[in-house]
Amino acid sequence: MKIGIVCYPTFGGSGVIATELGIALAMQGHEVHFITYSRPKRLNALLPNVYYHEVSFQNYALFQYPPYETALTSRLVDVALYHNLDLLHVHYAIPHASAAYFAQSILREKGKDLPFVTTLHGTDITLVGKAPSYQSVVEFSINSSNAVTAVSESLKQDTLDNFHINRSIEVIPNFIDVNRFDSAKKRHPRPAYLPEGVPVLVHASNFRKVKRVEDVLDVFYLVRQSNQAKLILIGDGPERVPMEVLGRQRGLDKDIIFLGNQDRVEDLLQWGDVFLLPSEKESFGLAALEAMASGLPVFSTNAGGLSEVNVHNETGYLVDVGDTTRLAEHVCEVIGNKTILSQLKIKAKARSQAFAKEVIVPQYLALYQRLIE
Ligand code: GMT
């Protein structure tokens, strides 16, 4: 098959899933064309069967905002015709689904049929998508897609609750390459700032408000009242600088290590003992799944689809949004008891196998096959 993939090329989960899916398909011999405004972070230029087409902008003094959707649509038409694509898979509805719909309409005029799949990832529905400035276009383009998938049951339900949807939505959960996160393949010794024997708490996100990173610091503060511990923060975003300031104000700065955006998150997760994800909204929680595959129990909220990934009392703990006291109690209990910690680690790792790429990628392929036929 010749498949076009549209995604955000950033460190966000939707871009990561789109990239990993494209790589997995290319490794099976399919021809995969990424169409986006810059090379996706995890996309290696040397991979066979993988092509990257940059969306370029013609800016003009009249444009206060460059019309990305128009540029993307034109690029989609061009790549679909020139490379004779069989189908398009767009990740994150805004503005990818409406650009795909528009490209499909243009291509039809030119005698080419190009079905498209839209995968909903989270904030394209639960946050920005339902805002009045985008809602009608998101709703129309979901209804007009040839197939729609959501990354969790919770996100599917949110979509049905927030939009007038007149079509089916298939749930295909996110996935990972479990081998990459296998902690048995420890490659990097612990750095000096993480002394042996001191429990390491980890959080990874895009540092947006919705992730409630201040709750991560709150939990760490409470844990530190009675335990030695270190906190590793992976990622970057608007909340990073405020969190550095907060860490200093709380006298925790010597024990919090900000690592910024990282390509090889699996190498860093291996230093951790527990993973914190106190998000306000989370359609799935890919970062939690990556942590579980690395053998870290997850201490999260019960927001959105997190309970479909993290199982309370088995692979970690789930609390209501904002309940940092309860979350800190669970962390203290676990880091103070080696037996509980190692049981949770084993179960977290075992659960991650349910989301192995070998299990999930065939579900996308079956969907593509149905569409093309
Ligand atoms: O975080 C976002 O704003 C967007 C998006 C992204 O690109 O990272 O995250 C969403 O998609 C991920 C991949 O499907 C999910 O694992 C995240 O839970 C989801 N984020 C939210 O729902 C906040």
XYZ file of C-alpha atoms and ligand atoms in Angstrom:
396
model
C 0.000 0.000 0.000
C 1.025 3.604 -0.499
C 0.012 5.499 2.614
C 0.189 9.231 3.338
C 0.519 10.196 7.004
C -0.245 13.685 8.285
C 0.725 14.597 11.843
C 2.332 17.180 14.091
C 6.071 16.575 13.941
C 6.675 17.475 17.593
C 7.375 15.421 20.725
C 3.620 15.181 21.472
C 2.005 11.762 21.695
C -0.024 12.090 18.485
C 3.126 12.795 16.455
C 4.974 9.955 18.160
C 2.201 7.455 17.408
C 1.895 8.631 13.793
C 5.660 8.316 13.306
C 5.936 4.903 14.956
C 2.964 3.670 12.928
C 4.543 4.878 9.684
C 7.854 3.244 10.562
C 6.147 -0.049 11.454
C 4.200 -0.018 8.161
C 7.333 0.803 6.170
C 9.156 -2.091 7.836
C 6.402 -4.367 6.567
C 7.085 -3.170 3.019
C 4.420 -0.477 2.631
C 5.409 2.842 1.085
C 4.866 5.585 3.651
C 4.784 9.313 2.909
C 4.897 11.744 5.835
C 3.422 15.134 4.991
C 4.022 17.799 7.618
C 5.767 21.136 8.231
C 9.004 19.664 9.573
C 10.604 16.249 9.867
C 8.899 14.280 12.694
C 11.209 14.045 15.716
C 11.460 10.270 15.722
C 11.785 9.890 11.937
C 15.181 8.705 10.817
C 16.030 9.834 7.275
C 17.713 6.500 6.461
C 14.658 4.272 6.864
C 13.677 2.336 3.720
C 10.189 2.912 2.216
C 9.805 6.189 4.117
C 9.415 9.547 2.376
C 9.071 12.969 3.901
C 7.317 15.859 2.140
C 7.587 19.230 3.792
C 4.648 21.594 3.679
C 6.134 24.914 2.685
C 4.520 28.303 3.122
C 4.371 31.206 0.762
C 4.017 34.029 3.238
C 2.650 37.427 2.269
C 2.382 40.787 4.018
C -1.405 40.547 3.949
C -1.468 37.377 6.047
C -1.552 38.045 9.737
C -1.710 34.241 10.117
C -0.081 32.049 7.437
C -2.838 29.787 5.980
C -1.316 26.418 6.948
C -4.428 24.448 6.089
C -4.361 25.741 2.519
C -0.665 24.948 2.129
C -1.185 21.464 3.612
C -4.152 20.766 1.323
C -2.175 21.722 -1.788
C 0.719 19.527 -0.651
C -1.635 16.601 -0.030
C -3.069 16.912 -3.540
C 0.414 17.107 -5.026
C 1.835 14.107 -3.114
C -1.289 11.985 -3.634
C -1.201 12.509 -7.392
C 2.539 12.314 -7.924
C 3.070 9.248 -5.703
C -0.325 7.711 -6.467
C -1.266 7.253 -2.803
C -3.873 4.642 -1.892
C -5.036 6.360 1.259
C -4.344 9.083 3.771
C -4.172 8.726 7.553
C -4.404 12.005 9.454
C -3.526 12.258 13.150
C -5.132 14.983 15.286
C -8.283 16.451 13.759
C -7.278 20.129 13.654
C -6.630 21.095 10.897
C -5.597 17.774 9.391
C -9.036 16.212 8.935
C -10.536 19.233 7.185
C -7.427 19.575 4.972
C -7.799 15.888 4.051
C -11.476 16.391 3.217
C -10.654 19.379 1.032
C -7.796 17.504 -0.695
C -10.100 14.558 -1.308
C -12.662 16.848 -2.971
C -10.012 18.412 -5.213
C -8.611 15.008 -6.142
C -12.074 13.710 -7.015
C -12.353 16.504 -9.615
C -9.075 15.241 -11.025
C -10.373 11.661 -11.240
C -8.506 10.277 -8.188
C -10.197 8.653 -5.223
C -8.299 9.092 -1.942
C -10.006 7.717 1.173
C -8.829 9.141 4.502
C -8.732 7.908 8.083
C -8.876 10.424 10.919
C -7.403 9.424 14.268
C -8.583 11.513 17.208
C -5.910 11.896 19.870
C -7.330 13.925 22.731
C -7.191 17.677 22.971
C -8.435 17.916 19.367
C -11.736 16.836 20.980
C -11.599 17.485 24.712
C -10.004 20.941 24.703
C -9.427 22.918 21.498
C -11.699 20.907 19.202
C -14.880 21.682 21.085
C -14.078 25.406 21.353
C -16.616 27.439 19.336
C -13.885 28.670 17.002
C -13.240 25.141 15.708
C -16.255 23.012 16.608
C -18.287 23.020 13.397
C -15.286 22.241 11.183
C -14.116 19.456 13.496
C -17.605 17.960 13.588
C -18.005 18.147 9.814
C -14.611 16.642 9.086
C -15.120 13.780 11.540
C -18.454 12.977 9.918
C -16.916 13.259 6.455
C -13.886 11.028 7.105
C -13.977 7.597 5.483
C -13.001 6.054 8.818
C -12.484 7.506 12.288
C -10.524 6.027 15.146
C -10.094 7.179 18.733
C -7.212 6.139 20.988
C -9.472 5.123 23.899
C -13.092 4.339 24.760
C -13.086 7.462 26.886
C -12.097 9.661 23.930
C -14.726 8.004 21.744
C -17.354 8.820 24.380
C -16.086 12.410 24.699
C -16.429 12.773 20.937
C -19.994 11.482 20.984
C -20.826 13.744 23.955
C -19.375 16.928 22.468
C -20.290 16.687 18.779
C -23.199 15.536 16.646
C -21.613 12.427 15.225
C -23.530 10.427 12.624
C -20.970 7.711 11.934
C -19.060 4.941 13.694
C -15.836 5.505 15.603
C -13.477 2.586 16.082
C -11.243 2.447 19.157
C -7.645 1.524 18.346
C -5.467 2.115 21.400
C -1.999 3.610 21.257
C 0.959 1.266 21.060
C 4.690 1.053 21.685
C 7.664 -1.004 20.673
C 8.011 -2.856 23.971
C 11.535 -4.022 23.156
C 12.774 -0.450 23.110
C 11.679 0.021 26.693
C 13.043 -3.258 28.002
C 14.930 -2.281 31.144
C 16.848 -5.566 30.996
C 18.883 -3.823 28.290
C 20.172 -1.137 30.653
C 22.705 0.861 28.686
C 23.516 3.924 30.753
C 24.785 3.919 34.324
C 22.981 6.220 36.761
C 24.391 9.745 36.684
C 25.959 11.213 39.824
C 22.868 13.314 40.539
C 20.879 10.106 41.150
C 22.733 8.323 43.966
C 22.127 4.564 44.287
C 19.425 3.693 46.795
C 17.576 7.015 46.536
C 14.113 6.542 44.934
C 13.650 8.379 41.634
C 10.264 9.842 40.677
C 9.774 10.647 36.990
C 7.365 12.818 35.036
C 7.366 13.350 31.254
C 5.055 15.663 29.347
C 4.737 18.685 27.100
C 4.481 20.917 30.199
C 1.091 22.340 29.313
C -1.473 23.418 31.916
C -3.543 20.309 31.247
C -0.686 18.145 32.613
C -0.826 19.841 36.061
C 2.942 19.712 36.536
C 2.468 21.799 39.697
C 0.785 18.684 41.163
C 3.917 16.681 40.332
C 5.913 19.154 42.415
C 3.291 19.059 45.146
C 3.477 15.256 45.355
C 7.268 15.428 45.401
C 7.167 18.030 48.179
C 4.897 15.803 50.282
C 6.979 12.683 49.614
C 10.129 14.561 50.607
C 8.678 15.320 54.055
C 9.448 11.744 55.098
C 11.694 10.274 52.366
C 14.849 10.896 50.473
C 13.956 11.113 46.779
C 14.875 12.715 43.452
C 12.551 13.963 40.728
C 13.393 13.813 37.020
C 11.298 16.007 34.719
C 11.421 15.144 31.010
C 10.007 17.428 28.320
C 9.470 21.090 27.743
C 6.631 23.540 27.271
C 4.986 26.673 28.638
C 4.938 25.453 32.258
C 8.628 24.549 32.509
C 9.957 27.917 33.672
C 7.137 28.459 36.212
C 7.911 24.971 37.573
C 11.606 25.810 37.944
C 10.595 28.860 39.951
C 8.146 26.835 42.066
C 10.806 24.189 42.736
C 13.151 26.876 44.052
C 10.439 28.494 46.169
C 9.745 25.150 47.802
C 13.442 24.516 48.438
C 13.429 21.434 46.194
C 15.648 22.667 43.376
C 18.669 20.550 44.370
C 16.596 17.392 44.012
C 14.652 18.193 40.852
C 16.407 17.598 37.548
C 14.926 19.197 34.434
C 16.091 17.205 31.405
C 14.147 18.998 28.633
C 12.962 17.283 25.460
C 14.681 13.979 24.860
C 14.793 11.676 21.834
C 15.602 8.533 23.791
C 13.179 8.679 26.673
C 13.606 4.924 27.211
C 17.202 5.441 28.398
C 16.071 7.913 31.048
C 13.028 5.981 32.251
C 15.356 3.152 33.229
C 16.730 5.266 36.082
C 13.264 5.761 37.549
C 11.275 3.952 40.227
C 7.808 5.465 39.849
C 6.095 7.632 37.225
C 3.773 10.555 38.013
C 1.023 11.718 35.644
C -1.506 13.909 37.485
C -3.170 15.254 34.298
C -6.451 17.114 34.263
C -7.319 15.494 30.921
C -5.618 12.570 29.217
C -7.272 10.664 26.406
C -4.815 7.784 26.749
C -1.502 8.702 28.365
C 1.199 7.414 26.033
C 3.858 8.636 28.478
C 2.332 6.372 31.152
C 2.447 3.391 28.804
C 6.118 4.062 27.977
C 6.866 4.215 31.700
C 5.021 0.943 32.343
C 6.954 -0.772 29.554
C 10.120 0.403 31.335
C 8.860 -1.265 34.527
C 7.692 1.868 36.348
C 4.379 1.788 38.194
C 2.213 4.784 37.307
C 0.729 7.200 39.850
C -1.898 9.090 37.904
C -5.285 10.704 38.012
C -8.324 8.826 36.777
C -8.917 11.417 34.031
C -10.099 10.362 30.573
C -8.612 7.141 29.259
C -5.912 6.718 31.925
C -7.865 3.941 33.630
C -7.828 1.991 30.344
C -4.031 1.908 30.576
C -3.149 2.101 34.271
C -4.928 -0.404 36.523
C -5.495 0.755 40.110
C -3.642 -1.344 42.701
C -2.089 -3.473 39.987
C 0.112 -1.372 37.702
C -0.010 1.746 39.854
C -2.612 3.965 41.487
C -5.300 6.344 40.247
C -6.744 9.269 42.194
C -9.171 12.105 41.476
C -7.740 15.133 39.674
C -5.977 17.391 42.185
C -5.774 14.836 45.019
C -2.027 15.191 45.500
C -2.226 14.140 49.151
C -3.589 10.702 48.237
C -1.115 10.364 45.378
C 1.797 11.209 47.699
C 0.528 8.680 50.273
C 0.552 5.964 47.619
C 4.056 6.938 46.482
C 5.374 6.878 50.076
C 3.821 3.473 50.706
C 5.377 2.026 47.563
C 8.877 3.477 47.746
C 9.040 2.395 51.384
C 8.208 -1.227 50.588
C 10.491 -3.073 48.169
C 8.110 -6.035 47.839
C 5.124 -3.916 46.773
C 7.337 -1.873 44.454
C 8.744 -4.898 42.661
C 5.270 -6.494 42.282
C 3.908 -3.287 40.775
C 6.891 -3.051 38.431
C 6.350 -6.587 37.148
C 2.621 -6.028 36.607
C 3.135 -2.642 34.939
C 5.576 -4.157 32.487
C 3.322 -7.138 31.837
C 0.312 -4.890 31.139
C 2.277 -2.871 28.594
C 2.444 -6.012 26.421
C -1.265 -5.578 25.658
C -0.285 -2.404 23.784
C 2.662 -3.854 21.852
C 2.930 -2.673 18.253
C 2.587 -6.294 17.122
C -0.919 -6.299 18.658
C -2.131 -2.851 17.554
C -0.575 -2.094 14.135
C -2.481 -4.986 12.448
C -5.721 -3.285 13.561
C -4.808 -0.190 11.525
C -3.780 -2.362 8.580
C -7.097 -4.215 8.645
C -8.900 -0.867 8.642
C -6.854 0.375 5.660
C -7.575 -2.840 3.784
C -11.322 -2.442 4.346
C -11.177 1.140 3.094
C -9.226 0.380 -0.024
C -11.422 -2.563 -0.911
O -1.342 16.762 24.473
C -1.917 17.246 23.515
O -2.345 18.383 23.588
C -2.133 16.544 22.223
C -1.739 15.120 22.063
C -0.338 15.037 21.581
O -0.104 15.295 20.421
O 0.495 14.673 22.409
O -1.890 14.293 23.218
C -2.925 13.411 23.164
O -2.569 12.319 22.322
C -1.722 11.316 22.880
C -1.482 10.255 21.817
O -2.672 9.659 21.399
C -2.377 10.742 24.128
O -1.549 9.735 24.693
C -2.558 11.875 25.149
O -3.254 11.341 26.264
C -3.386 12.992 24.547
N -3.332 14.144 25.455
C -4.423 14.566 26.078
O -5.521 14.053 25.957
C -4.215 15.736 26.978
